[in-house]
Amino acid sequence: MTFPVQRPRRLRRNGAIRALVRETTLRPEQLVAPLFITPGAGRRKPIHSMPGHAQLSVDLALDEVKALWSLGVRSFLLFGLPEVKDDEGSGAWDPSGPVPTATKAIKDALPEAVIMADVCVDEYTSHGHCGVLHTRHDGTVDVDNDATVERLARISLVYANAGADVIAPSDMMDGRIGAIRKALDANGHEEVILMSYAVKYASAFYGPFREAAECAPKFGDRASYQMDPANAREAMREVALDLEEGADIVMVKPALAYLDVIAKVKAAVNVPVAAYNVSGEYAMLHAAAQNGWLDLTRTVKETLLSMRRAGADILITYHARDIAEHL
Ligand code: PBG
């Protein structure tokens, strides 16, 4: 293909022209703000590796939600920290646990807020793994897939009963989307949306989250259930399976180091695609900005735009508070 000599700068001449030809948008309603909920009242415990974020009791989380709401953010992803952890993570299906309690409180105050409940047991297990453990035939210890799936369905029901609009399983067990859909439908929750962490890599960028949710595995790692960062074709298999099982939205996580995967998924599916701009991605920009090495607002905007440009419809991001007022 040959083209006559042109002047691309014509379309960059002033702000109005640049806005006219802008290909990608970034709006507060595309953002989802994650929150870490603790039991009790009046409790705020700062997360050192995530400046500006804290574990919050329900009352303070509600204040945070209202502040974000006034900036145009409409969706919230809830993580819970239980009073006590055990082998199975039974705190995750306690109907009076932090996530159901926060869901009800937010829905009472702001009925139109979109409440997404992260479904996983790692914040609730004493060993920090995303499921129930068992010993394999060769003597090694691993997460038991099917026993975990049963519990995920149970947790999802508790969250749906509390009023969650979206159930978001982040465990990476096989078959959980189908099992959760079945449990929801059998209990009158046909309208509850399933957003699958379909493509979730075993990533070092989750470091700060493990401080935030106090869920670092006590032994081993998550490589037997989360994906190998080297794989992109495998991502397409995970997405296909989750869609077959009934996922309404599919997610790629992390986002910044996986923009190629976001683009591939977007090209292959016709459901909304979410990208999770994870804790380590947040920490990097804040650390550099604290040193005066980068401009926080501009780099956040550029980072989130890159995810939208790659194809993400929905951005789950700890930067919601940093950026919403600048959009
Ligand atoms: C697991 C879960 C994790 C994140 C969300 N859900 C951590 C993990 O898999 O270790 C990470 C989010 C982040 O880093 O921001 N329930």
mmCIF file of C-alpha atoms and ligand atoms in Angstrom:
data_model
loop_
_atom_site.group_PDB
_atom_site.id
_atom_site.type_symbol
_atom_site.label_atom_id
_atom_site.label_comp_id
_atom_site.label_asym_id
_atom_site.label_seq_id
_atom_site.Cartn_x
_atom_site.Cartn_y
_atom_site.Cartn_z
ATOM 1 C CA MET A 1 0.000 0.000 0.000
ATOM 2 C CA THR A 2 1.287 3.449 -0.815
ATOM 3 C CA PHE A 3 -0.140 6.726 0.355
ATOM 4 C CA PRO A 4 0.366 10.287 -0.862
ATOM 5 C CA VAL A 5 2.509 12.389 1.451
ATOM 6 C CA GLN A 6 0.180 13.675 4.148
ATOM 7 C CA ARG A 7 0.280 15.816 7.241
ATOM 8 C CA PRO A 8 -1.022 13.873 10.263
ATOM 9 C CA ARG A 9 -0.442 16.975 12.393
ATOM 10 C CA ARG A 10 -3.536 18.583 10.791
ATOM 11 C CA LEU A 11 -5.632 16.448 13.119
ATOM 12 C CA ARG A 12 -3.641 17.509 16.178
ATOM 13 C CA ARG A 13 -3.836 21.232 15.558
ATOM 14 C CA ASN A 14 -5.956 22.222 18.576
ATOM 15 C CA GLY A 15 -7.812 20.713 21.504
ATOM 16 C CA ALA A 16 -11.212 20.628 19.801
ATOM 17 C CA ILE A 17 -9.858 18.810 16.756
ATOM 18 C CA ARG A 18 -7.935 16.362 18.928
ATOM 19 C CA ALA A 19 -11.112 15.669 20.911
ATOM 20 C CA LEU A 20 -13.056 15.206 17.676
ATOM 21 C CA VAL A 21 -10.780 12.445 16.428
ATOM 22 C CA ARG A 22 -10.020 10.822 19.799
ATOM 23 C CA GLU A 23 -10.487 7.061 19.499
ATOM 24 C CA THR A 24 -10.669 5.988 23.139
ATOM 25 C CA THR A 25 -12.649 7.294 26.098
ATOM 26 C CA LEU A 26 -12.005 7.119 29.813
ATOM 27 C CA ARG A 27 -15.050 7.790 31.977
ATOM 28 C CA PRO A 28 -15.658 7.383 35.739
ATOM 29 C CA GLU A 29 -18.548 4.994 35.074
ATOM 30 C CA GLN A 30 -16.116 2.577 33.395
ATOM 31 C CA LEU A 31 -14.150 2.267 36.648
ATOM 32 C CA VAL A 32 -14.656 -0.252 39.438
ATOM 33 C CA ALA A 33 -13.179 0.642 42.845
ATOM 34 C CA PRO A 34 -11.981 -2.265 45.016
ATOM 35 C CA LEU A 35 -12.505 -1.971 48.794
ATOM 36 C CA PHE A 36 -11.190 -4.053 51.705
ATOM 37 C CA ILE A 37 -13.834 -4.503 54.382
ATOM 38 C CA THR A 38 -13.136 -5.440 58.014
ATOM 39 C CA PRO A 39 -15.543 -6.264 60.848
ATOM 40 C CA GLY A 40 -16.308 -3.667 63.499
ATOM 41 C CA ALA A 41 -16.897 0.083 63.321
ATOM 42 C CA GLY A 42 -14.690 3.144 63.034
ATOM 43 C CA ARG A 43 -11.763 1.004 61.904
ATOM 44 C CA ARG A 44 -9.274 2.207 59.316
ATOM 45 C CA LYS A 45 -5.997 0.319 58.937
ATOM 46 C CA PRO A 46 -3.753 1.834 56.253
ATOM 47 C CA ILE A 47 -2.169 -0.491 53.692
ATOM 48 C CA HIS A 48 1.474 0.612 53.544
ATOM 49 C CA SER A 49 2.252 -0.725 50.091
ATOM 50 C CA MET A 50 -0.880 0.947 48.668
ATOM 51 C CA PRO A 51 -0.690 4.608 49.721
ATOM 52 C CA GLY A 52 -4.169 6.119 50.029
ATOM 53 C CA HIS A 53 -5.833 2.734 50.639
ATOM 54 C CA ALA A 54 -6.863 1.162 53.933
ATOM 55 C CA GLN A 55 -8.826 -1.748 55.311
ATOM 56 C CA LEU A 56 -12.128 -0.159 56.298
ATOM 57 C CA SER A 57 -14.985 -1.158 58.572
ATOM 58 C CA VAL A 58 -18.421 -1.009 56.942
ATOM 59 C CA ASP A 59 -19.268 2.512 58.184
ATOM 60 C CA LEU A 60 -16.033 3.990 56.802
ATOM 61 C CA ALA A 61 -16.316 1.968 53.593
ATOM 62 C CA LEU A 62 -19.730 3.521 53.103
ATOM 63 C CA ASP A 63 -18.196 7.008 53.423
ATOM 64 C CA GLU A 64 -15.623 6.030 50.803
ATOM 65 C CA VAL A 65 -18.317 4.698 48.469
ATOM 66 C CA LYS A 66 -20.286 7.953 48.805
ATOM 67 C CA ALA A 67 -17.180 10.015 48.036
ATOM 68 C CA LEU A 68 -16.458 7.920 44.941
ATOM 69 C CA TRP A 69 -20.121 8.056 43.920
ATOM 70 C CA SER A 70 -20.015 11.844 43.977
ATOM 71 C CA LEU A 71 -17.067 11.653 41.547
ATOM 72 C CA GLY A 72 -19.113 9.513 39.142
ATOM 73 C CA VAL A 73 -17.803 6.056 40.090
ATOM 74 C CA ARG A 74 -20.734 3.634 40.139
ATOM 75 C CA SER A 75 -19.219 0.197 40.750
ATOM 76 C CA PHE A 76 -17.411 -1.308 43.719
ATOM 77 C CA LEU A 77 -15.593 -4.627 44.164
ATOM 78 C CA LEU A 78 -15.700 -5.886 47.752
ATOM 79 C CA PHE A 79 -13.086 -8.008 49.517
ATOM 80 C CA GLY A 80 -13.624 -9.127 53.111
ATOM 81 C CA LEU A 81 -11.309 -9.782 56.031
ATOM 82 C CA PRO A 82 -12.852 -12.080 58.639
ATOM 83 C CA GLU A 83 -12.383 -11.918 62.417
ATOM 84 C CA VAL A 84 -10.854 -15.419 62.397
ATOM 85 C CA LYS A 85 -9.400 -17.611 59.665
ATOM 86 C CA ASP A 86 -9.646 -21.406 59.488
ATOM 87 C CA ASP A 87 -8.604 -24.303 57.241
ATOM 88 C CA GLU A 88 -11.664 -24.110 55.039
ATOM 89 C CA GLY A 89 -12.210 -20.369 55.012
ATOM 90 C CA SER A 90 -15.677 -20.725 56.500
ATOM 91 C CA GLY A 91 -15.827 -16.984 57.288
ATOM 92 C CA ALA A 92 -16.424 -16.497 53.562
ATOM 93 C CA TRP A 93 -19.956 -17.886 53.741
ATOM 94 C CA ASP A 94 -20.961 -16.207 56.993
ATOM 95 C CA PRO A 95 -24.094 -14.180 56.122
ATOM 96 C CA SER A 96 -23.069 -11.599 58.736
ATOM 97 C CA GLY A 97 -19.475 -11.386 57.435
ATOM 98 C CA PRO A 98 -17.931 -8.135 56.176
ATOM 99 C CA VAL A 99 -18.913 -8.512 52.505
ATOM 100 C CA PRO A 100 -22.644 -9.265 52.994
ATOM 101 C CA THR A 101 -22.862 -6.566 55.692
ATOM 102 C CA ALA A 102 -21.187 -3.962 53.500
ATOM 103 C CA THR A 103 -23.314 -4.974 50.519
ATOM 104 C CA LYS A 104 -26.519 -4.348 52.474
ATOM 105 C CA ALA A 105 -25.282 -1.056 53.922
ATOM 106 C CA ILE A 106 -24.231 0.298 50.515
ATOM 107 C CA LYS A 107 -27.430 -0.862 48.817
ATOM 108 C CA ASP A 108 -29.521 0.796 51.563
ATOM 109 C CA ALA A 109 -27.744 4.112 51.049
ATOM 110 C CA LEU A 110 -27.243 3.944 47.264
ATOM 111 C CA PRO A 111 -29.592 1.404 45.664
ATOM 112 C CA GLU A 112 -28.103 1.979 42.208
ATOM 113 C CA ALA A 113 -24.507 1.312 43.219
ATOM 114 C CA VAL A 114 -23.224 -1.768 41.407
ATOM 115 C CA ILE A 115 -21.919 -4.133 44.043
ATOM 116 C CA MET A 116 -19.451 -6.743 42.866
ATOM 117 C CA ALA A 117 -18.473 -9.412 45.377
ATOM 118 C CA ASP A 118 -15.111 -11.095 44.954
ATOM 119 C CA VAL A 119 -15.618 -14.794 45.607
ATOM 120 C CA CYS A 120 -12.561 -16.655 46.889
ATOM 121 C CA VAL A 121 -11.468 -18.161 50.178
ATOM 122 C CA ASP A 122 -7.852 -16.998 50.362
ATOM 123 C CA GLU A 123 -8.635 -14.044 52.637
ATOM 124 C CA TYR A 124 -10.485 -16.472 54.921
ATOM 125 C CA THR A 125 -8.166 -19.513 55.062
ATOM 126 C CA SER A 126 -5.458 -19.927 57.701
ATOM 127 C CA HIS A 127 -3.048 -21.257 55.014
ATOM 128 C CA GLY A 128 -3.782 -18.451 52.527
ATOM 129 C CA HIS A 129 -4.581 -20.682 49.536
ATOM 130 C CA CYS A 130 -7.621 -20.127 47.308
ATOM 131 C CA GLY A 131 -9.358 -23.363 48.299
ATOM 132 C CA VAL A 132 -9.591 -26.429 50.485
ATOM 133 C CA LEU A 133 -6.374 -28.449 50.659
ATOM 134 C CA HIS A 134 -5.930 -32.151 49.988
ATOM 135 C CA THR A 135 -3.000 -34.529 49.652
ATOM 136 C CA ARG A 136 -2.417 -35.961 46.195
ATOM 137 C CA HIS A 137 -1.530 -39.622 45.532
ATOM 138 C CA ASP A 138 2.139 -38.672 45.338
ATOM 139 C CA GLY A 139 2.015 -37.108 48.800
ATOM 140 C CA THR A 140 2.135 -33.452 47.706
ATOM 141 C CA VAL A 141 -0.437 -30.988 49.002
ATOM 142 C CA ASP A 142 -2.675 -29.119 46.584
ATOM 143 C CA VAL A 143 -5.970 -27.242 46.397
ATOM 144 C CA ASP A 144 -8.865 -29.693 45.924
ATOM 145 C CA ASN A 145 -10.739 -28.414 42.871
ATOM 146 C CA ASP A 146 -14.199 -29.895 43.296
ATOM 147 C CA ALA A 147 -14.430 -29.487 47.078
ATOM 148 C CA THR A 148 -13.493 -25.825 46.573
ATOM 149 C CA VAL A 149 -16.081 -25.324 43.809
ATOM 150 C CA GLU A 150 -18.843 -26.504 46.163
ATOM 151 C CA ARG A 151 -17.830 -23.857 48.674
ATOM 152 C CA LEU A 152 -17.570 -21.140 46.025
ATOM 153 C CA ALA A 153 -21.188 -21.815 45.019
ATOM 154 C CA ARG A 154 -22.224 -21.559 48.653
ATOM 155 C CA ILE A 155 -20.368 -18.247 49.131
ATOM 156 C CA SER A 156 -21.892 -16.859 45.923
ATOM 157 C CA LEU A 157 -25.390 -17.580 47.218
ATOM 158 C CA VAL A 158 -24.696 -15.767 50.485
ATOM 159 C CA TYR A 159 -23.456 -12.711 48.556
ATOM 160 C CA ALA A 160 -26.382 -12.793 46.122
ATOM 161 C CA ASN A 161 -28.819 -13.078 49.040
ATOM 162 C CA ALA A 162 -27.217 -9.985 50.571
ATOM 163 C CA GLY A 163 -27.916 -8.063 47.355
ATOM 164 C CA ALA A 164 -24.706 -8.277 45.313
ATOM 165 C CA ASP A 165 -25.328 -7.420 41.638
ATOM 166 C CA VAL A 166 -22.216 -9.161 40.351
ATOM 167 C CA ILE A 167 -20.483 -12.311 41.565
ATOM 168 C CA ALA A 168 -16.787 -12.327 40.692
ATOM 169 C CA PRO A 169 -14.965 -15.607 41.374
ATOM 170 C CA SER A 170 -11.185 -15.089 41.520
ATOM 171 C CA ASP A 171 -10.097 -18.578 42.573
ATOM 172 C CA MET A 172 -9.241 -20.154 39.166
ATOM 173 C CA MET A 173 -10.799 -23.554 39.942
ATOM 174 C CA ASP A 174 -12.095 -25.524 36.948
ATOM 175 C CA GLY A 175 -15.858 -25.612 36.473
ATOM 176 C CA ARG A 176 -16.759 -22.969 39.029
ATOM 177 C CA ILE A 177 -18.637 -20.693 36.654
ATOM 178 C CA GLY A 178 -21.085 -23.448 35.700
ATOM 179 C CA ALA A 179 -21.529 -24.550 39.316
ATOM 180 C CA ILE A 180 -22.119 -21.001 40.562
ATOM 181 C CA ARG A 181 -24.573 -20.212 37.740
ATOM 182 C CA LYS A 182 -26.521 -23.355 38.569
ATOM 183 C CA ALA A 183 -26.660 -22.544 42.294
ATOM 184 C CA LEU A 184 -27.746 -18.948 41.625
ATOM 185 C CA ASP A 185 -30.462 -19.954 39.161
ATOM 186 C CA ALA A 186 -31.801 -22.666 41.461
ATOM 187 C CA ASN A 187 -32.280 -20.034 44.157
ATOM 188 C CA GLY A 188 -34.048 -17.317 42.194
ATOM 189 C CA HIS A 189 -30.929 -15.292 41.356
ATOM 190 C CA GLU A 190 -31.220 -15.506 37.563
ATOM 191 C CA GLU A 191 -30.512 -11.770 37.316
ATOM 192 C CA VAL A 192 -27.230 -11.845 39.191
ATOM 193 C CA ILE A 193 -24.326 -11.208 36.821
ATOM 194 C CA LEU A 194 -21.268 -13.485 36.696
ATOM 195 C CA MET A 195 -17.984 -11.712 36.059
ATOM 196 C CA SER A 196 -15.313 -14.359 35.742
ATOM 197 C CA TYR A 197 -11.667 -13.834 36.550
ATOM 198 C CA ALA A 198 -11.279 -15.971 33.436
ATOM 199 C CA VAL A 199 -7.651 -15.170 32.700
ATOM 200 C CA LYS A 200 -5.772 -14.760 35.941
ATOM 201 C CA TYR A 201 -2.012 -15.142 35.936
ATOM 202 C CA ALA A 202 0.216 -16.269 38.806
ATOM 203 C CA SER A 203 1.660 -12.776 39.061
ATOM 204 C CA ALA A 204 4.220 -11.049 41.265
ATOM 205 C CA PHE A 205 2.177 -7.867 40.769
ATOM 206 C CA TYR A 206 -0.263 -9.097 43.453
ATOM 207 C CA GLY A 207 2.341 -8.409 46.172
ATOM 208 C CA PRO A 208 0.667 -5.393 47.831
ATOM 209 C CA PHE A 209 -2.780 -7.064 47.697
ATOM 210 C CA ARG A 210 -1.451 -9.819 49.902
ATOM 211 C CA GLU A 211 -0.694 -7.186 52.548
ATOM 212 C CA ALA A 212 -4.082 -5.554 51.944
ATOM 213 C CA ALA A 213 -6.058 -8.783 52.274
ATOM 214 C CA GLU A 214 -3.591 -10.575 54.581
ATOM 215 C CA CYS A 215 -3.666 -13.589 52.293
ATOM 216 C CA ALA A 216 -0.099 -14.514 51.277
ATOM 217 C CA PRO A 217 0.057 -18.340 51.016
ATOM 218 C CA LYS A 218 1.815 -19.792 54.084
ATOM 219 C CA PHE A 219 3.576 -22.398 51.906
ATOM 220 C CA GLY A 220 4.137 -22.876 48.185
ATOM 221 C CA ASP A 221 2.545 -20.595 45.614
ATOM 222 C CA ARG A 222 -0.553 -20.385 43.421
ATOM 223 C CA ALA A 223 1.029 -21.778 40.252
ATOM 224 C CA SER A 224 -1.092 -24.961 40.245
ATOM 225 C CA TYR A 225 -4.264 -22.920 39.781
ATOM 226 C CA GLN A 226 -3.322 -19.481 38.426
ATOM 227 C CA MET A 227 -1.943 -19.233 34.886
ATOM 228 C CA ASP A 228 1.651 -19.214 33.694
ATOM 229 C CA PRO A 229 2.592 -15.658 32.578
ATOM 230 C CA ALA A 230 4.205 -17.179 29.474
ATOM 231 C CA ASN A 231 0.868 -18.373 28.054
ATOM 232 C CA ALA A 232 -1.541 -16.512 25.786
ATOM 233 C CA ARG A 233 -3.262 -19.356 23.891
ATOM 234 C CA GLU A 234 -4.223 -20.877 27.219
ATOM 235 C CA ALA A 235 -6.027 -17.622 28.000
ATOM 236 C CA MET A 236 -8.321 -18.246 25.050
ATOM 237 C CA ARG A 237 -9.145 -21.723 26.341
ATOM 238 C CA GLU A 238 -10.025 -20.337 29.784
ATOM 239 C CA VAL A 239 -12.247 -17.662 28.225
ATOM 240 C CA ALA A 240 -14.020 -20.179 25.968
ATOM 241 C CA LEU A 241 -14.740 -22.488 28.893
ATOM 242 C CA ASP A 242 -16.079 -19.706 31.099
ATOM 243 C CA LEU A 243 -18.359 -18.413 28.350
ATOM 244 C CA GLU A 244 -19.655 -21.911 27.741
ATOM 245 C CA GLU A 245 -20.381 -22.213 31.457
ATOM 246 C CA GLY A 246 -22.301 -18.932 31.515
ATOM 247 C CA ALA A 247 -19.956 -16.024 32.298
ATOM 248 C CA ASP A 248 -21.516 -12.632 31.434
ATOM 249 C CA ILE A 249 -18.254 -10.667 31.661
ATOM 250 C CA VAL A 250 -14.702 -12.009 31.349
ATOM 251 C CA MET A 251 -11.688 -10.493 33.022
ATOM 252 C CA VAL A 252 -7.970 -10.403 32.321
ATOM 253 C CA LYS A 253 -5.692 -9.907 35.318
ATOM 254 C CA PRO A 254 -3.171 -8.279 35.753
ATOM 255 C CA ALA A 255 -3.634 -5.642 33.060
ATOM 256 C CA LEU A 256 -0.516 -3.634 32.273
ATOM 257 C CA ALA A 257 1.860 -6.515 31.555
ATOM 258 C CA TYR A 258 -0.918 -8.351 29.658
ATOM 259 C CA LEU A 259 -2.272 -5.779 27.198
ATOM 260 C CA ASP A 260 -1.663 -8.258 24.366
ATOM 261 C CA VAL A 261 -3.915 -10.760 26.115
ATOM 262 C CA ILE A 262 -6.643 -8.151 26.626
ATOM 263 C CA ALA A 263 -6.524 -7.352 22.901
ATOM 264 C CA LYS A 264 -6.702 -11.029 21.917
ATOM 265 C CA VAL A 265 -9.622 -11.716 24.233
ATOM 266 C CA LYS A 266 -11.465 -8.633 23.020
ATOM 267 C CA ALA A 267 -11.098 -9.730 19.403
ATOM 268 C CA ALA A 268 -12.456 -13.188 20.178
ATOM 269 C CA VAL A 269 -15.523 -12.508 22.319
ATOM 270 C CA ASN A 270 -18.705 -10.458 22.149
ATOM 271 C CA VAL A 271 -19.224 -10.050 25.899
ATOM 272 C CA PRO A 272 -17.818 -7.133 27.925
ATOM 273 C CA VAL A 273 -14.151 -7.493 28.840
ATOM 274 C CA ALA A 274 -12.805 -6.296 32.189
ATOM 275 C CA ALA A 275 -9.174 -5.569 33.015
ATOM 276 C CA TYR A 276 -7.867 -5.658 36.581
ATOM 277 C CA ASN A 277 -5.243 -2.976 37.128
ATOM 278 C CA VAL A 278 -3.774 -4.773 40.148
ATOM 279 C CA SER A 279 -2.185 -3.713 43.420
ATOM 280 C CA GLY A 280 1.426 -3.877 42.195
ATOM 281 C CA GLU A 281 0.595 -1.690 39.195
ATOM 282 C CA TYR A 282 -0.918 0.848 41.603
ATOM 283 C CA ALA A 283 2.063 0.676 43.965
ATOM 284 C CA MET A 284 4.591 1.265 41.145
ATOM 285 C CA LEU A 285 3.073 4.546 40.042
ATOM 286 C CA HIS A 286 2.561 5.800 43.584
ATOM 287 C CA ALA A 287 6.120 4.920 44.593
ATOM 288 C CA ALA A 288 7.525 6.789 41.611
ATOM 289 C CA ALA A 289 5.199 9.749 42.178
ATOM 290 C CA GLN A 290 6.154 9.924 45.891
ATOM 291 C CA ASN A 291 9.757 10.288 44.786
ATOM 292 C CA GLY A 292 8.795 13.064 42.418
ATOM 293 C CA TRP A 293 9.869 10.910 39.459
ATOM 294 C CA LEU A 294 6.511 10.715 37.674
ATOM 295 C CA ASP A 295 3.369 12.840 37.481
ATOM 296 C CA LEU A 296 0.706 10.663 39.125
ATOM 297 C CA THR A 297 -2.427 11.991 37.409
ATOM 298 C CA ARG A 298 -0.919 11.923 33.929
ATOM 299 C CA THR A 299 0.640 8.479 34.257
ATOM 300 C CA VAL A 300 -2.518 7.005 35.764
ATOM 301 C CA LYS A 301 -4.609 8.414 32.939
ATOM 302 C CA GLU A 302 -2.191 7.121 30.302
ATOM 303 C CA THR A 303 -2.050 3.683 31.955
ATOM 304 C CA LEU A 304 -5.822 3.319 32.176
ATOM 305 C CA LEU A 305 -6.230 4.592 28.613
ATOM 306 C CA SER A 306 -3.810 1.905 27.410
ATOM 307 C CA MET A 307 -6.110 -0.747 28.894
ATOM 308 C CA ARG A 308 -9.183 0.791 27.271
ATOM 309 C CA ARG A 309 -7.302 1.048 23.965
ATOM 310 C CA ALA A 310 -6.299 -2.621 24.215
ATOM 311 C CA GLY A 311 -9.998 -3.457 24.438
ATOM 312 C CA ALA A 312 -11.078 -3.407 28.076
ATOM 313 C CA ASP A 313 -14.626 -2.135 28.566
ATOM 314 C CA ILE A 314 -14.407 -2.184 32.364
ATOM 315 C CA LEU A 315 -11.400 -1.138 34.465
ATOM 316 C CA ILE A 316 -11.025 -2.440 37.991
ATOM 317 C CA THR A 317 -8.576 -0.027 39.544
ATOM 318 C CA TYR A 318 -7.323 1.236 42.907
ATOM 319 C CA HIS A 319 -6.699 4.530 41.071
ATOM 320 C CA ALA A 320 -10.450 5.280 40.890
ATOM 321 C CA ARG A 321 -10.111 7.904 43.618
ATOM 322 C CA ASP A 322 -6.907 9.357 42.057
ATOM 323 C CA ILE A 323 -8.385 9.828 38.643
ATOM 324 C CA ALA A 324 -12.202 10.134 38.650
ATOM 325 C CA GLU A 325 -12.146 13.855 39.406
ATOM 326 C CA HIS A 326 -9.761 14.464 36.497
ATOM 327 C CA LEU A 327 -11.938 12.804 33.845
HETATM 328 C C1 PBG B 1 -7.533 -13.749 45.303
HETATM 329 C C2 PBG B 1 -7.308 -12.412 44.687
HETATM 330 C C3 PBG B 1 -6.068 -11.801 44.519
HETATM 331 C C4 PBG B 1 -6.305 -10.587 43.907
HETATM 332 C C5 PBG B 1 -7.668 -10.469 43.740
HETATM 333 N N1 PBG B 1 -8.264 -11.629 44.207
HETATM 334 C C6 PBG B 1 -4.724 -12.165 44.968
HETATM 335 C C7 PBG B 1 -4.108 -13.410 44.597
HETATM 336 O O1 PBG B 1 -4.528 -14.156 43.722
HETATM 337 O O2 PBG B 1 -3.110 -13.658 45.240
HETATM 338 C C8 PBG B 1 -5.204 -9.631 43.533
HETATM 339 C C9 PBG B 1 -5.587 -8.258 43.314
HETATM 340 C C10 PBG B 1 -4.480 -7.289 43.272
HETATM 341 O O3 PBG B 1 -3.275 -7.572 43.322
HETATM 342 O O4 PBG B 1 -4.847 -6.133 43.192
HETATM 343 N N2 PBG B 1 -8.746 -13.832 45.954
#
